[in-house]
Short mmCIF file of C-alpha atoms (C1' of nucleotides) in Angstrom, two decimals:
data_model
loop_
_atom_site.label_atom_id
_atom_site.label_comp_id
_atom_site.label_asym_id
_atom_site.label_seq_id
_atom_site.Cartn_x
_atom_site.Cartn_y
_atom_site.Cartn_z
CA UNK A 9 0.39 -29.59 7.04
CA UNK A 10 0.23 -33.42 7.16
CA UNK A 11 -2.04 -35.39 9.35
CA UNK A 12 1.08 -36.69 11.23
CA UNK A 13 2.34 -33.16 11.92
CA UNK A 14 -1.24 -32.06 12.92
CA UNK A 15 -1.47 -35.02 15.50
CA UNK A 16 1.93 -34.32 16.82
CA UNK A 17 1.12 -30.63 17.63
CA UNK A 18 -2.16 -31.66 18.99
CA UNK A 19 -0.61 -34.29 21.27
CA UNK A 20 2.02 -31.76 22.54
CA UNK A 21 -0.67 -29.23 23.22
CA UNK A 22 -2.77 -31.61 25.11
CA UNK A 23 0.14 -32.58 27.41
CA UNK A 24 1.01 -28.94 27.81
CA UNK A 25 -2.46 -28.02 28.70
CA UNK A 26 -3.14 -30.98 31.08
CA UNK A 27 0.03 -30.70 32.92
CA UNK A 28 -0.27 -26.98 33.15
CA UNK A 29 -3.59 -27.55 35.00
CA UNK A 30 -2.21 -30.32 37.24
CA UNK A 31 0.95 -28.31 38.17
CA UNK A 32 -1.34 -25.37 39.16
CA UNK A 33 -3.56 -27.71 41.17
CA UNK A 34 -0.98 -29.85 42.99
CA UNK A 35 2.43 -28.55 42.02
CA UNK A 36 4.97 -29.95 39.86
CA UNK A 37 6.53 -32.41 42.36
CA UNK A 38 3.14 -33.83 43.28
CA UNK A 39 2.04 -34.47 39.76
CA UNK A 40 3.17 -37.72 38.23
CA UNK A 41 3.88 -38.53 34.51
CA UNK A 42 1.36 -41.18 35.02
CA UNK A 43 -1.39 -38.76 35.93
CA UNK A 44 -0.62 -36.50 33.03
CA UNK A 45 -0.74 -39.19 30.50
CA UNK A 46 -3.86 -40.68 31.96
CA UNK A 47 -5.68 -37.14 31.90
CA UNK A 48 -4.20 -36.61 28.40
CA UNK A 49 -5.45 -39.89 27.24
CA UNK A 50 -2.02 -41.12 25.96
CA UNK A 51 0.36 -43.87 26.98
CA UNK A 52 3.22 -43.19 29.38
CA UNK A 53 5.80 -43.78 26.74
CA UNK A 54 4.28 -41.28 24.54
CA UNK A 55 4.88 -38.66 26.98
CA UNK A 56 8.64 -39.26 26.57
CA UNK A 57 8.35 -39.05 22.94
CA UNK A 58 7.54 -35.37 23.34
CA UNK A 59 9.58 -34.42 26.39
CA UNK A 60 12.69 -36.33 27.23
CA UNK A 61 12.27 -35.90 31.05
CA UNK A 62 9.69 -34.47 33.26
CA UNK A 63 11.96 -31.36 33.86
CA UNK A 64 12.06 -30.90 30.00
CA UNK A 65 8.36 -30.21 30.22
CA UNK A 66 9.09 -27.58 32.81
CA UNK A 67 11.69 -25.94 30.41
CA UNK A 68 8.92 -25.95 27.80
CA UNK A 69 6.83 -23.92 30.18
CA UNK A 70 9.81 -21.51 30.67
CA UNK A 71 10.27 -21.12 26.84
CA UNK A 72 6.70 -20.22 26.27
CA UNK A 73 6.89 -17.77 29.05
CA UNK A 74 10.16 -16.24 28.04
CA UNK A 75 8.95 -15.95 24.46
CA UNK A 76 6.65 -13.18 25.73
CA UNK A 77 9.12 -11.40 27.88
CA UNK A 78 11.90 -11.28 25.42
CA UNK A 79 9.68 -9.56 22.97
CA UNK A 80 8.96 -6.98 25.35
CA UNK A 81 12.73 -6.80 26.21
CA UNK A 82 13.73 -6.59 22.63
CA UNK A 83 11.67 -3.49 22.30
CA UNK A 84 13.36 -1.96 25.24
CA UNK A 85 16.82 -2.49 23.71
CA UNK A 86 15.56 -0.54 20.57
CA UNK A 87 14.86 2.69 22.59
CA UNK A 88 17.27 5.52 22.69
CA UNK A 89 17.61 6.17 26.24
CA UNK A 90 20.57 6.36 28.76
CA UNK A 91 22.41 2.92 29.19
CA UNK A 92 21.64 2.86 32.94
CA UNK A 93 17.79 3.28 32.17
CA UNK A 94 17.78 0.73 29.50
CA UNK A 95 19.42 -2.01 31.60
CA UNK A 96 17.23 -1.29 34.45
CA UNK A 97 14.12 -1.55 32.04
CA UNK A 98 15.43 -4.87 30.83
CA UNK A 99 15.77 -6.16 34.29
CA UNK A 100 12.37 -4.92 35.29
CA UNK A 101 10.74 -6.47 32.47
CA UNK A 102 12.34 -9.87 33.43
CA UNK A 103 11.38 -9.21 37.01
CA UNK A 104 7.90 -8.45 36.19
CA UNK A 105 7.58 -11.71 34.38
CA UNK A 106 9.06 -13.65 37.25
CA UNK A 107 6.58 -11.89 39.78
CA UNK A 108 3.72 -13.22 37.47
CA UNK A 109 4.30 -16.83 38.55
CA UNK A 110 6.46 -17.30 41.52
CA UNK A 111 6.23 -21.02 41.53
CA UNK A 112 7.07 -21.48 38.02
CA UNK A 113 10.04 -19.19 38.35
CA UNK A 114 11.24 -21.08 41.37
CA UNK A 115 11.38 -24.27 39.49
CA UNK A 116 12.86 -22.78 36.45
CA UNK A 117 15.65 -21.14 38.27
CA UNK A 118 16.87 -24.45 39.52
CA UNK A 119 16.53 -26.01 35.89
CA UNK A 120 18.49 -23.09 34.52
CA UNK A 121 21.26 -23.28 37.20
CA UNK A 122 21.55 -27.09 36.19
CA UNK A 123 21.73 -26.26 32.64
CA UNK A 124 24.21 -23.50 32.88
CA UNK A 125 26.59 -26.10 34.47
CA UNK A 126 26.31 -29.03 32.29
CA UNK A 127 27.18 -26.77 29.38
CA UNK A 128 25.54 -29.46 27.25
CA UNK A 129 24.37 -26.57 24.95
CA UNK A 130 26.47 -24.12 23.11
CA UNK A 131 25.85 -20.36 23.49
CA UNK A 132 23.36 -20.26 20.72
CA UNK A 133 21.04 -23.12 21.22
CA UNK A 134 20.87 -22.46 24.88
CA UNK A 135 17.51 -20.88 25.60
CA UNK A 136 18.62 -20.32 29.21
CA UNK A 137 17.23 -17.12 30.43
CA UNK A 138 20.29 -16.07 32.41
CA UNK A 139 22.51 -16.48 29.26
CA UNK A 140 20.20 -14.51 27.12
CA UNK A 141 20.10 -11.74 29.79
CA UNK A 142 23.72 -11.74 29.91
CA UNK A 143 23.96 -11.32 25.99
CA UNK A 144 21.40 -8.45 25.96
CA UNK A 145 23.23 -6.55 28.91
CA UNK A 146 26.50 -7.02 27.12
CA UNK A 147 25.04 -5.46 23.96
CA UNK A 148 23.61 -2.53 25.97
CA UNK A 149 26.76 -1.89 27.73
CA UNK A 150 28.85 -1.75 24.44
CA UNK A 151 26.47 0.79 23.07
CA UNK A 152 26.71 2.75 26.46
CA UNK A 153 30.56 2.68 25.98
CA UNK A 154 30.07 4.13 22.53
CA UNK A 155 27.74 6.78 23.93
CA UNK A 156 30.04 7.78 26.66
CA UNK A 157 27.22 6.70 29.00
CA UNK A 158 29.66 4.28 30.74
CA UNK A 159 33.30 4.46 31.46
CA UNK A 160 35.31 3.25 28.37
CA UNK A 161 37.77 1.52 30.79
CA UNK A 162 35.44 -1.23 31.86
CA UNK A 163 35.59 -4.68 30.56
CA UNK A 164 31.93 -5.05 29.08
CA UNK A 165 31.75 -8.80 29.50
CA UNK A 166 32.76 -8.65 33.17
CA UNK A 167 30.17 -5.95 33.93
CA UNK A 168 27.50 -8.00 32.21
CA UNK A 169 28.38 -10.91 34.44
CA UNK A 170 28.07 -8.55 37.56
CA UNK A 171 24.74 -7.49 36.41
CA UNK A 172 23.55 -11.21 35.66
CA UNK A 173 24.69 -12.02 39.10
CA UNK A 174 22.66 -9.24 40.63
CA UNK A 175 19.66 -10.34 38.84
CA UNK A 176 20.20 -14.08 39.89
CA UNK A 177 20.76 -13.37 43.50
CA UNK A 178 18.06 -10.80 43.91
CA UNK A 179 15.71 -13.44 42.26
CA UNK A 180 16.73 -16.00 44.80
CA UNK A 181 16.36 -13.65 47.71
CA UNK A 182 12.79 -12.65 46.24
CA UNK A 183 11.72 -16.17 45.83
CA UNK A 184 12.70 -16.95 49.56
CA UNK A 185 10.89 -13.83 50.75
CA UNK A 186 7.03 -14.06 51.34
CA UNK A 187 6.05 -11.52 48.93
CA UNK A 188 6.61 -8.49 51.07
CA UNK A 189 9.50 -7.23 49.00
CA UNK A 190 9.32 -6.21 45.35
CA UNK A 191 11.76 -7.87 42.97
CA UNK A 192 11.74 -5.06 40.40
CA UNK A 193 12.29 -2.31 42.89
CA UNK A 194 15.17 -4.06 44.65
CA UNK A 195 16.88 -4.65 41.38
CA UNK A 196 16.60 -1.14 40.15
CA UNK A 197 18.29 0.30 43.27
CA UNK A 198 21.19 -2.17 42.78
CA UNK A 199 21.94 -0.92 39.26
CA UNK A 200 22.03 2.70 40.46
CA UNK A 201 24.69 1.49 42.93
CA UNK A 202 26.69 -0.20 40.39
CA UNK A 203 26.69 2.76 38.21
CA UNK A 204 27.69 5.05 41.09
CA UNK A 205 30.22 2.95 42.74
CA UNK A 206 30.46 2.15 46.45
CA UNK A 207 34.03 3.23 47.24
CA UNK A 208 35.02 6.53 48.90
CA UNK B 10 31.08 -42.01 75.42
CA UNK B 11 28.55 -44.88 75.39
CA UNK B 12 28.90 -47.87 73.01
CA UNK B 13 25.68 -46.62 71.31
CA UNK B 14 27.34 -43.23 70.48
CA UNK B 15 30.55 -44.70 69.39
CA UNK B 16 28.75 -47.08 67.04
CA UNK B 17 26.64 -44.23 65.69
CA UNK B 18 29.61 -42.06 64.83
CA UNK B 19 31.49 -45.07 63.41
CA UNK B 20 28.52 -45.86 61.14
CA UNK B 21 28.26 -42.31 59.95
CA UNK B 22 32.00 -42.08 59.25
CA UNK B 23 31.78 -45.38 57.26
CA UNK B 24 29.00 -44.14 55.13
CA UNK B 25 30.99 -40.82 54.62
CA UNK B 26 34.02 -42.71 53.71
CA UNK B 27 32.62 -45.11 51.40
CA UNK B 28 30.46 -42.78 49.57
CA UNK B 29 33.35 -40.24 49.20
CA UNK B 30 35.33 -43.04 47.43
CA UNK B 31 32.43 -44.14 45.28
CA UNK B 32 31.48 -40.47 44.36
CA UNK B 33 35.16 -39.84 43.24
CA UNK B 34 35.08 -43.10 41.30
CA UNK B 35 31.85 -42.97 39.47
CA UNK B 36 30.22 -39.67 40.32
CA UNK B 37 27.28 -38.91 42.50
CA UNK B 38 24.56 -39.48 40.17
CA UNK B 39 26.06 -43.02 39.02
CA UNK B 40 26.52 -44.16 42.73
CA UNK B 41 23.35 -45.65 44.25
CA UNK B 42 22.45 -45.78 47.82
CA UNK B 43 22.29 -49.49 47.44
CA UNK B 44 26.07 -49.69 46.53
CA UNK B 45 26.91 -47.26 49.23
CA UNK B 46 25.29 -49.51 51.96
CA UNK B 47 26.61 -52.71 50.51
CA UNK B 48 30.03 -51.43 50.61
CA UNK B 49 29.57 -50.05 54.03
CA UNK B 50 28.16 -53.21 55.43
CA UNK B 51 24.83 -51.88 56.56
CA UNK B 52 21.02 -52.24 55.59
CA UNK B 53 19.63 -49.74 53.11
CA UNK B 54 17.15 -48.40 55.73
CA UNK B 55 20.14 -47.61 58.10
CA UNK B 56 21.38 -45.12 55.48
CA UNK B 57 18.36 -43.15 55.83
CA UNK B 58 18.69 -43.02 59.66
CA UNK B 59 21.73 -41.05 59.08
CA UNK B 60 21.00 -38.99 56.16
CA UNK B 61 17.30 -38.27 55.21
CA UNK B 62 18.04 -38.20 51.52
CA UNK B 63 20.98 -38.87 49.12
CA UNK B 64 21.16 -35.17 48.78
CA UNK B 65 21.56 -34.75 52.40
CA UNK B 66 24.80 -36.63 52.35
CA UNK B 67 25.99 -34.37 49.64
CA UNK B 68 25.12 -31.44 51.99
CA UNK B 69 27.13 -33.15 54.65
CA UNK B 70 30.23 -33.25 52.40
CA UNK B 71 29.69 -29.53 51.87
CA UNK B 72 29.55 -28.88 55.55
CA UNK B 73 32.73 -30.55 56.06
CA UNK B 74 34.51 -28.66 53.33
CA UNK B 75 33.00 -25.42 54.52
CA UNK B 76 34.13 -25.93 58.16
CA UNK B 77 37.58 -25.60 56.86
CA UNK B 78 37.15 -22.57 54.60
CA UNK B 79 35.09 -20.57 57.10
CA UNK B 80 37.99 -21.03 59.70
CA UNK B 81 40.15 -19.33 57.17
CA UNK B 82 37.57 -16.68 56.13
CA UNK B 83 36.98 -15.92 59.97
CA UNK B 84 40.73 -15.00 60.16
CA UNK B 85 40.51 -12.70 57.32
CA UNK B 86 37.71 -10.71 58.81
CA UNK B 87 39.87 -10.12 61.85
CA UNK B 88 42.54 -8.48 59.98
CA UNK B 89 42.72 -4.66 59.92
CA UNK B 90 43.00 -4.04 56.23
CA UNK B 91 40.88 -1.88 53.85
CA UNK B 92 37.30 -2.97 53.34
CA UNK B 93 37.76 -3.70 49.56
CA UNK B 94 40.80 -5.84 50.40
CA UNK B 95 39.06 -7.75 53.12
CA UNK B 96 36.03 -8.44 50.91
CA UNK B 97 38.26 -9.62 48.19
CA UNK B 98 40.11 -11.98 50.51
CA UNK B 99 36.97 -13.43 51.71
CA UNK B 100 35.79 -14.05 48.09
CA UNK B 101 39.13 -15.44 47.07
CA UNK B 102 39.28 -17.98 50.12
CA UNK B 103 35.89 -19.24 49.01
CA UNK B 104 36.91 -19.37 45.41
CA UNK B 105 40.17 -21.29 46.32
CA UNK B 106 38.05 -23.76 48.10
CA UNK B 107 35.72 -24.12 45.25
CA UNK B 108 38.60 -24.75 42.87
CA UNK B 109 39.88 -27.63 44.96
CA UNK B 110 36.94 -29.88 43.97
CA UNK B 111 34.91 -28.49 40.99
CA UNK B 112 32.64 -31.51 40.94
CA UNK B 113 31.57 -31.18 44.38
CA UNK B 114 31.11 -27.48 44.00
CA UNK B 115 28.92 -28.09 40.99
CA UNK B 116 26.66 -30.51 42.91
CA UNK B 117 26.58 -28.20 46.05
CA UNK B 118 25.50 -25.07 44.27
CA UNK B 119 22.53 -26.80 43.00
CA UNK B 120 21.61 -27.93 46.58
CA UNK B 121 22.25 -24.54 47.93
CA UNK B 122 20.06 -23.02 45.34
CA UNK B 123 17.22 -25.24 46.16
CA UNK B 124 17.79 -24.82 49.98
CA UNK B 125 17.72 -21.00 49.72
CA UNK B 126 14.38 -21.23 47.97
CA UNK B 127 12.58 -23.50 50.18
CA UNK B 128 13.35 -21.29 53.23
CA UNK B 129 12.77 -24.35 55.23
CA UNK B 130 15.57 -23.24 57.57
CA UNK B 131 15.73 -19.91 59.40
CA UNK B 132 18.83 -17.64 59.02
CA UNK B 133 20.81 -19.28 61.86
CA UNK B 134 20.37 -22.97 61.31
CA UNK B 135 20.98 -22.46 57.81
CA UNK B 136 24.56 -23.74 56.83
CA UNK B 137 24.17 -22.47 53.36
CA UNK B 138 27.27 -21.17 52.04
CA UNK B 139 25.70 -18.35 50.12
CA UNK B 140 23.98 -17.25 53.23
CA UNK B 141 26.98 -17.25 55.28
CA UNK B 142 28.88 -15.33 52.67
CA UNK B 143 26.19 -12.64 52.51
CA UNK B 144 26.33 -12.13 56.33
CA UNK B 145 29.99 -11.95 56.46
CA UNK B 146 30.18 -9.42 53.53
CA UNK B 147 27.42 -7.43 55.31
CA UNK B 148 29.57 -7.32 58.48
CA UNK B 149 32.63 -5.96 56.61
CA UNK B 150 30.66 -3.51 54.78
CA UNK B 151 29.28 -2.13 58.08
CA UNK B 152 32.89 -1.90 59.50
CA UNK B 153 33.96 -0.24 56.12
CA UNK B 154 31.16 2.42 56.61
CA UNK B 155 32.61 3.15 60.08
CA UNK B 156 36.13 3.35 58.76
CA UNK B 157 34.88 5.80 55.79
CA UNK B 158 36.26 3.08 53.49
CA UNK B 159 32.82 2.83 51.91
CA UNK B 160 30.30 5.59 51.11
CA UNK B 161 28.09 6.03 54.10
CA UNK B 162 25.08 6.61 51.84
CA UNK B 163 25.04 2.90 50.69
CA UNK B 164 22.52 0.40 51.82
CA UNK B 165 24.80 -2.26 53.39
CA UNK B 166 22.50 -5.16 53.11
CA UNK B 167 21.77 -4.29 49.36
CA UNK B 168 25.52 -4.08 48.53
CA UNK B 169 25.99 -7.47 50.30
CA UNK B 170 23.37 -8.87 47.95
CA UNK B 171 25.13 -7.56 45.00
CA UNK B 172 28.51 -9.04 46.05
CA UNK B 173 27.01 -12.26 46.85
CA UNK B 174 25.28 -12.25 43.41
CA UNK B 175 28.73 -11.66 41.81
CA UNK B 176 30.08 -14.55 43.63
CA UNK B 177 27.29 -16.88 42.58
CA UNK B 178 27.29 -16.00 38.91
CA UNK B 179 31.05 -16.04 38.71
CA UNK B 180 30.93 -19.39 40.16
CA UNK B 181 28.37 -20.61 37.72
CA UNK B 182 30.41 -19.29 34.76
CA UNK B 183 33.60 -20.74 36.21
CA UNK B 184 31.83 -24.11 36.62
CA UNK B 185 30.70 -23.94 33.08
CA UNK B 186 34.20 -23.15 31.70
CA UNK B 187 36.67 -25.79 31.14
CA UNK B 188 39.31 -24.85 33.57
CA UNK B 189 40.85 -22.10 31.53
CA UNK B 190 39.67 -19.24 33.70
CA UNK B 191 40.72 -18.70 37.24
CA UNK B 192 37.60 -18.07 39.46
CA UNK B 193 39.54 -16.11 42.12
CA UNK B 194 40.88 -13.72 39.72
CA UNK B 195 37.81 -13.01 37.98
CA UNK B 196 35.99 -12.18 40.90
CA UNK B 197 38.71 -9.89 42.40
CA UNK B 198 38.54 -7.69 39.27
CA UNK B 199 34.74 -7.48 39.58
CA UNK B 200 34.97 -6.23 43.22
CA UNK B 201 37.19 -3.40 41.89
CA UNK B 202 34.68 -2.51 39.49
CA UNK B 203 31.93 -2.31 42.01
CA UNK B 204 34.02 -0.03 44.30
CA UNK B 205 34.79 2.40 41.41
CA UNK B 206 31.40 2.34 39.77
CA UNK B 207 30.90 1.96 36.00
CA UNK B 208 29.01 5.23 35.29
CA UNK B 209 30.51 8.29 33.70
"C1'" DG C 18 -5.43 -49.20 -3.91
"C1'" DC C 19 -1.22 -51.55 -2.23
"C1'" DC C 20 3.33 -51.90 -0.30
"C1'" DA C 21 7.44 -50.88 2.13
"C1'" DA C 22 9.64 -47.39 4.90
"C1'" DA C 23 9.39 -44.02 8.17
"C1'" DC C 24 7.37 -42.48 12.03
"C1'" DT C 25 4.65 -42.76 16.34
"C1'" DA C 26 2.23 -45.03 20.18
"C1'" DT C 27 2.09 -48.44 23.68
"C1'" DG C 28 2.57 -50.59 28.26
"C1'" DA C 29 5.13 -54.03 30.65
"C1'" DC C 30 9.60 -53.71 32.50
"C1'" DT C 31 13.63 -51.68 35.08
"C1'" DA C 32 16.15 -48.83 38.22
"C1'" DT C 33 16.47 -46.52 42.31
"C1'" DA C 34 15.15 -43.28 46.25
"C1'" DG C 35 12.68 -43.51 50.04
"C1'" DT C 36 9.22 -45.74 53.82
"C1'" DC C 37 7.77 -48.57 57.46
"C1'" DA C 38 6.51 -52.46 60.53
"C1'" DT C 39 9.34 -55.48 62.72
"C1'" DA C 40 13.52 -57.42 64.89
"C1'" DT C 41 17.65 -56.60 67.36
"C1'" DT C 42 20.69 -54.09 70.42
"C1'" DT C 43 21.81 -51.15 74.22
"C1'" DG C 44 21.45 -48.96 78.66
"C1'" DA C 45 19.47 -48.06 83.25
"C1'" DC C 46 17.40 -49.67 86.98
"C1'" DC C 47 16.36 -53.30 90.28
"C1'" DG D 16 22.44 -60.88 85.57
"C1'" DG D 17 17.36 -60.30 84.52
"C1'" DT D 18 14.06 -57.00 82.66
"C1'" DC D 19 12.00 -53.28 80.24
"C1'" DA D 20 12.11 -49.10 77.43
"C1'" DA D 21 14.30 -46.45 74.19
"C1'" DA D 22 17.29 -46.33 70.44
"C1'" DT D 23 18.93 -48.44 66.28
"C1'" DA D 24 19.13 -51.70 62.26
"C1'" DT D 25 16.65 -54.37 58.90
"C1'" DG D 26 15.10 -55.43 54.26
"C1'" DA D 27 10.66 -56.41 51.78
"C1'" DC D 28 7.83 -52.98 49.94
"C1'" DT D 29 6.07 -48.77 47.52
"C1'" DA D 30 6.28 -44.98 44.19
"C1'" DT D 31 7.74 -43.07 40.21
"C1'" DA D 32 10.86 -41.64 36.35
"C1'" DG D 33 12.38 -43.38 32.39
"C1'" DT D 34 13.51 -47.65 28.71
"C1'" DC D 35 12.59 -50.42 24.95
"C1'" DA D 36 10.88 -54.15 22.11
"C1'" DT D 37 6.73 -54.45 19.69
"C1'" DA D 38 2.51 -52.97 17.55
"C1'" DG D 39 0.05 -49.65 14.97
"C1'" DT D 40 -0.31 -45.62 11.62
"C1'" DT D 41 0.87 -42.51 7.89
"C1'" DT D 42 3.18 -41.61 3.82
"C1'" DG D 43 4.87 -41.45 -0.74
"C1'" DG D 44 5.78 -43.91 -4.83
"C1'" DC D 45 4.10 -47.57 -7.82
#
DNA sequence: GCCAAACTATGACTATAGTCATATTTGACC
DNA sequence: GGTCAAATATGACTATAGTCATAGTTTGGC
């Protein structure tokens, strides 16, 4: 690795480390880019060579966090268990990860909502958590249709959207709550309900 | 009405009217508060006497729009029709309203997501569209349980959350799309699916 | 080791949302 | 119609994200 590359990684890590500390201390909104750069010992302009906006730094935190979760989730998808359980497990993995850092989750869900809309990124570059979840659920459902675990009459894409929606809104409700409800429990019950149907 | 009150209403309307025009012309982001106040013939500080932030003005647009929709929706809830149809109709009313102004919907959904999280407002003051929808669906489901339209074993609150989630994510997907899909159609099919269940 | 080109850092500068002390207007009371 | 308190308007000012022309650094080829 060249000196240049080494320095680049070092600077990016320094920004990451310093901002992580400051965000924890005083929150994202109350931390200025000026503070981050001063603490990191770099000029303000340099910050924007690494992250195009302050929000981009937030998304980087999200990526780092999601790298870990999606490894776990990938594991779940490999298992040979009923489709319903598989989908539940995927959602529970995600929920657990969200529960580990409520503040970060709160900030990220906003950015992801923004990101989904602007459709600046195509399906594949988009690291968006919602999009990834949707694709994984879709794959599990397709498998489920093959296994006769799931009605063959369903539109897989549509059900994946329903499940992603359940995740998203449950997340929002949980974020709003003051910790008395468990995100992973609430989502698990909802999946049961979807599989059973609510009509008489 | 006193002169003071009259002037106040006039100024608020002037801001509303001018900003509406400017937002349509150049978009929300590209319109500055300075421009709005200059066009409206008021000082910058005055703007913030009427709307605490630029986003609050956006929410005001949302309120005005939602006043109309929720009148229609209120009507639907009165009708004596099967629960599934009633819920579909509610969602379709909302969807139609969203389809009328995609740009505004895009901006509002972000604000509503923000608003839901900060839980600054209690259930009743909160004009948030998602929250209102949730409550209406909840009421319809309760009625449905009474009518034996819906399984009595369900947790009404939970199903309302599922349906709100379906609305929210369908909205996001539709906002991202380039107009080829119909928001109201897509949501209608999803409700059928939820009533029937997807498990085998 | 020297040079030019490519890359990276810098910080003064710009743009814009939002604040706040002060000035102006209004309404009620005499 | 004069006077005072409350309500409202004002715009210079602040805070902060993000830009960009310039300066400095690294690299690979000679």
